[in-house]
């Protein structure tokens, strides 16, 4: 999986880039090895005019063959937002995989019913 990381409204540090890369590369175990996957991750501050504290944004677009998955998370802690984004994308990937397998099962069930109807 190729991961592109963009920082907005803040400076990118090596530690932050390594953290995002480590967390998002964890998602590879839910993806097929043969697929060419591109992940675009944007992290940074949402705005600069909050009265108290910073609000951070972490968003990700995952381009899989045949489908694009997208999610956005905001929070007061950047690292917590990144963790929450990883968990959310993990659920989206699993849900997308389940949809694909269910479609195959449904098609097989319909085919068996038609064959059974033609035999009788």
PDB file of C-alpha atoms in Angstrom, residues 6-113:
ATOM      1  CA  UNK A   6      -0.199  15.781   3.664  1.00  0.00           C
ATOM      2  CA  UNK A   7      -0.094  18.194   6.620  1.00  0.00           C
ATOM      3  CA  UNK A   8      -2.295  21.288   6.584  1.00  0.00           C
ATOM      4  CA  UNK A   9      -1.979  24.213   8.960  1.00  0.00           C
ATOM      5  CA  UNK A  10       0.981  22.689  10.766  1.00  0.00           C
ATOM      6  CA  UNK A  11       4.478  21.453  10.097  1.00  0.00           C
ATOM      7  CA  UNK A  12       5.174  17.857   9.243  1.00  0.00           C
ATOM      8  CA  UNK A  13       7.660  16.161  11.535  1.00  0.00           C
ATOM      9  CA  UNK A  14       9.426  12.857  11.075  1.00  0.00           C
ATOM     10  CA  UNK A  15       7.800  11.472  14.223  1.00  0.00           C
ATOM     11  CA  UNK A  16       4.308  12.418  13.030  1.00  0.00           C
ATOM     12  CA  UNK A  17       4.899  10.967   9.567  1.00  0.00           C
ATOM     13  CA  UNK A  18       6.267   7.747  11.066  1.00  0.00           C
ATOM     14  CA  UNK A  19       3.256   7.482  13.410  1.00  0.00           C
ATOM     15  CA  UNK A  20       0.747   7.912  10.581  1.00  0.00           C
ATOM     16  CA  UNK A  21       2.663   5.473   8.380  1.00  0.00           C
ATOM     17  CA  UNK A  22       2.779   2.872  11.167  1.00  0.00           C
ATOM     18  CA  UNK A  23      -0.935   3.180  11.964  1.00  0.00           C
ATOM     19  CA  UNK A  24      -2.179   3.188   8.383  1.00  0.00           C
ATOM     20  CA  UNK A  25       0.109   0.378   7.226  1.00  0.00           C
ATOM     21  CA  UNK A  26      -1.694  -1.754   9.833  1.00  0.00           C
ATOM     22  CA  UNK A  27      -4.690  -1.676   7.463  1.00  0.00           C
ATOM     23  CA  UNK A  28      -2.761  -3.739   4.891  1.00  0.00           C
ATOM     24  CA  UNK A  29      -3.654  -6.969   6.648  1.00  0.00           C
ATOM     25  CA  UNK A  30      -7.316  -6.382   5.758  1.00  0.00           C
ATOM     26  CA  UNK A  31      -6.572  -5.841   2.066  1.00  0.00           C
ATOM     27  CA  UNK A  32      -5.800  -8.330  -0.678  1.00  0.00           C
ATOM     28  CA  UNK A  33      -2.088  -8.601  -1.362  1.00  0.00           C
ATOM     29  CA  UNK A  34      -2.566  -8.487  -5.136  1.00  0.00           C
ATOM     30  CA  UNK A  35      -4.462  -5.179  -5.102  1.00  0.00           C
ATOM     31  CA  UNK A  36      -2.641  -1.942  -5.796  1.00  0.00           C
ATOM     32  CA  UNK A  37      -3.905   0.357  -3.055  1.00  0.00           C
ATOM     33  CA  UNK A  38      -3.261   4.081  -2.688  1.00  0.00           C
ATOM     34  CA  UNK A  39      -4.018   5.878   0.573  1.00  0.00           C
ATOM     35  CA  UNK A  40      -4.187   9.675   0.818  1.00  0.00           C
ATOM     36  CA  UNK A  41      -3.985  10.898   4.418  1.00  0.00           C
ATOM     37  CA  UNK A  42      -4.500  14.552   5.362  1.00  0.00           C
ATOM     38  CA  UNK A  43      -3.741  15.688   8.903  1.00  0.00           C
ATOM     39  CA  UNK A  44      -3.691  19.127  10.444  1.00  0.00           C
ATOM     40  CA  UNK A  45      -5.640  21.833  12.204  1.00  0.00           C
ATOM     41  CA  UNK A  46      -9.185  22.528  11.075  1.00  0.00           C
ATOM     42  CA  UNK A  47      -9.029  26.284  11.769  1.00  0.00           C
ATOM     43  CA  UNK A  48      -6.812  28.761  13.559  1.00  0.00           C
ATOM     44  CA  UNK A  49      -9.502  30.818  15.264  1.00  0.00           C
ATOM     45  CA  UNK A  50     -10.764  28.636  18.100  1.00  0.00           C
ATOM     46  CA  UNK A  51     -10.996  30.387  21.441  1.00  0.00           C
ATOM     47  CA  UNK A  52      -9.710  27.486  23.505  1.00  0.00           C
ATOM     48  CA  UNK A  53      -7.442  24.716  22.295  1.00  0.00           C
ATOM     49  CA  UNK A  54      -6.832  23.336  18.856  1.00  0.00           C
ATOM     50  CA  UNK A  55      -9.126  21.137  16.844  1.00  0.00           C
ATOM     51  CA  UNK A  56      -7.279  18.626  14.690  1.00  0.00           C
ATOM     52  CA  UNK A  57      -8.432  16.882  11.544  1.00  0.00           C
ATOM     53  CA  UNK A  58      -7.446  13.491  10.195  1.00  0.00           C
ATOM     54  CA  UNK A  59      -8.977  12.308   6.938  1.00  0.00           C
ATOM     55  CA  UNK A  60      -8.200   9.450   4.609  1.00  0.00           C
ATOM     56  CA  UNK A  61      -9.171   8.371   1.130  1.00  0.00           C
ATOM     57  CA  UNK A  62      -8.388   4.758   0.331  1.00  0.00           C
ATOM     58  CA  UNK A  63      -8.464   3.874  -3.352  1.00  0.00           C
ATOM     59  CA  UNK A  64      -9.155   0.192  -3.856  1.00  0.00           C
ATOM     60  CA  UNK A  65      -9.859  -1.501  -7.184  1.00  0.00           C
ATOM     61  CA  UNK A  66     -13.494  -0.733  -7.939  1.00  0.00           C
ATOM     62  CA  UNK A  67     -14.246   1.375  -4.852  1.00  0.00           C
ATOM     63  CA  UNK A  68     -12.998   4.449  -2.990  1.00  0.00           C
ATOM     64  CA  UNK A  69     -13.400   4.631   0.784  1.00  0.00           C
ATOM     65  CA  UNK A  70     -13.308   7.961   2.623  1.00  0.00           C
ATOM     66  CA  UNK A  71     -13.500   8.981   6.261  1.00  0.00           C
ATOM     67  CA  UNK A  72     -12.860  12.115   8.306  1.00  0.00           C
ATOM     68  CA  UNK A  73     -12.280  12.469  12.059  1.00  0.00           C
ATOM     69  CA  UNK A  74     -11.814  15.588  14.192  1.00  0.00           C
ATOM     70  CA  UNK A  75     -10.634  15.810  17.764  1.00  0.00           C
ATOM     71  CA  UNK A  76      -8.721  17.803  20.337  1.00  0.00           C
ATOM     72  CA  UNK A  77      -5.740  15.428  20.199  1.00  0.00           C
ATOM     73  CA  UNK A  78      -4.094  14.748  16.841  1.00  0.00           C
ATOM     74  CA  UNK A  79      -2.779  11.302  17.749  1.00  0.00           C
ATOM     75  CA  UNK A  80      -6.180  10.215  19.093  1.00  0.00           C
ATOM     76  CA  UNK A  81      -7.808  11.424  15.863  1.00  0.00           C
ATOM     77  CA  UNK A  82      -5.330   9.365  13.829  1.00  0.00           C
ATOM     78  CA  UNK A  83      -6.054   6.268  15.942  1.00  0.00           C
ATOM     79  CA  UNK A  84      -9.799   6.779  15.568  1.00  0.00           C
ATOM     80  CA  UNK A  85      -9.381   7.223  11.797  1.00  0.00           C
ATOM     81  CA  UNK A  86      -7.482   3.932  11.552  1.00  0.00           C
ATOM     82  CA  UNK A  87     -10.197   2.101  13.480  1.00  0.00           C
ATOM     83  CA  UNK A  88     -12.928   3.663  11.362  1.00  0.00           C
ATOM     84  CA  UNK A  89     -11.208   2.773   8.076  1.00  0.00           C
ATOM     85  CA  UNK A  90     -10.668  -0.771   9.340  1.00  0.00           C
ATOM     86  CA  UNK A  91     -14.437  -1.103   9.855  1.00  0.00           C
ATOM     87  CA  UNK A  92     -15.104   0.340   6.371  1.00  0.00           C
ATOM     88  CA  UNK A  93     -12.695  -2.115   4.719  1.00  0.00           C
ATOM     89  CA  UNK A  94     -14.247  -5.104   6.516  1.00  0.00           C
ATOM     90  CA  UNK A  95     -17.756  -3.896   5.670  1.00  0.00           C
ATOM     91  CA  UNK A  96     -16.777  -3.508   2.008  1.00  0.00           C
ATOM     92  CA  UNK A  97     -15.280  -7.023   1.958  1.00  0.00           C
ATOM     93  CA  UNK A  98     -18.441  -8.451   3.519  1.00  0.00           C
ATOM     94  CA  UNK A  99     -20.554  -6.785   0.824  1.00  0.00           C
ATOM     95  CA  UNK A 100     -18.464  -8.376  -1.918  1.00  0.00           C
ATOM     96  CA  UNK A 101     -18.680 -11.849  -0.388  1.00  0.00           C
ATOM     97  CA  UNK A 102     -22.421 -11.509   0.243  1.00  0.00           C
ATOM     98  CA  UNK A 103     -22.995 -10.613  -3.403  1.00  0.00           C
ATOM     99  CA  UNK A 104     -21.260 -13.820  -4.463  1.00  0.00           C
ATOM    100  CA  UNK A 105     -23.290 -15.900  -2.030  1.00  0.00           C
ATOM    101  CA  UNK A 106     -26.560 -14.329  -3.166  1.00  0.00           C
ATOM    102  CA  UNK A 107     -25.738 -15.000  -6.798  1.00  0.00           C
ATOM    103  CA  UNK A 108     -24.952 -18.636  -6.036  1.00  0.00           C
ATOM    104  CA  UNK A 109     -28.163 -19.064  -4.093  1.00  0.00           C
ATOM    105  CA  UNK A 110     -30.235 -17.687  -6.985  1.00  0.00           C
ATOM    106  CA  UNK A 111     -28.442 -19.945  -9.453  1.00  0.00           C
ATOM    107  CA  UNK A 112     -29.125 -23.038  -7.334  1.00  0.00           C
ATOM    108  CA  UNK A 113     -32.807 -22.103  -7.070  1.00  0.00           C
TER     109      UNK A 113
END
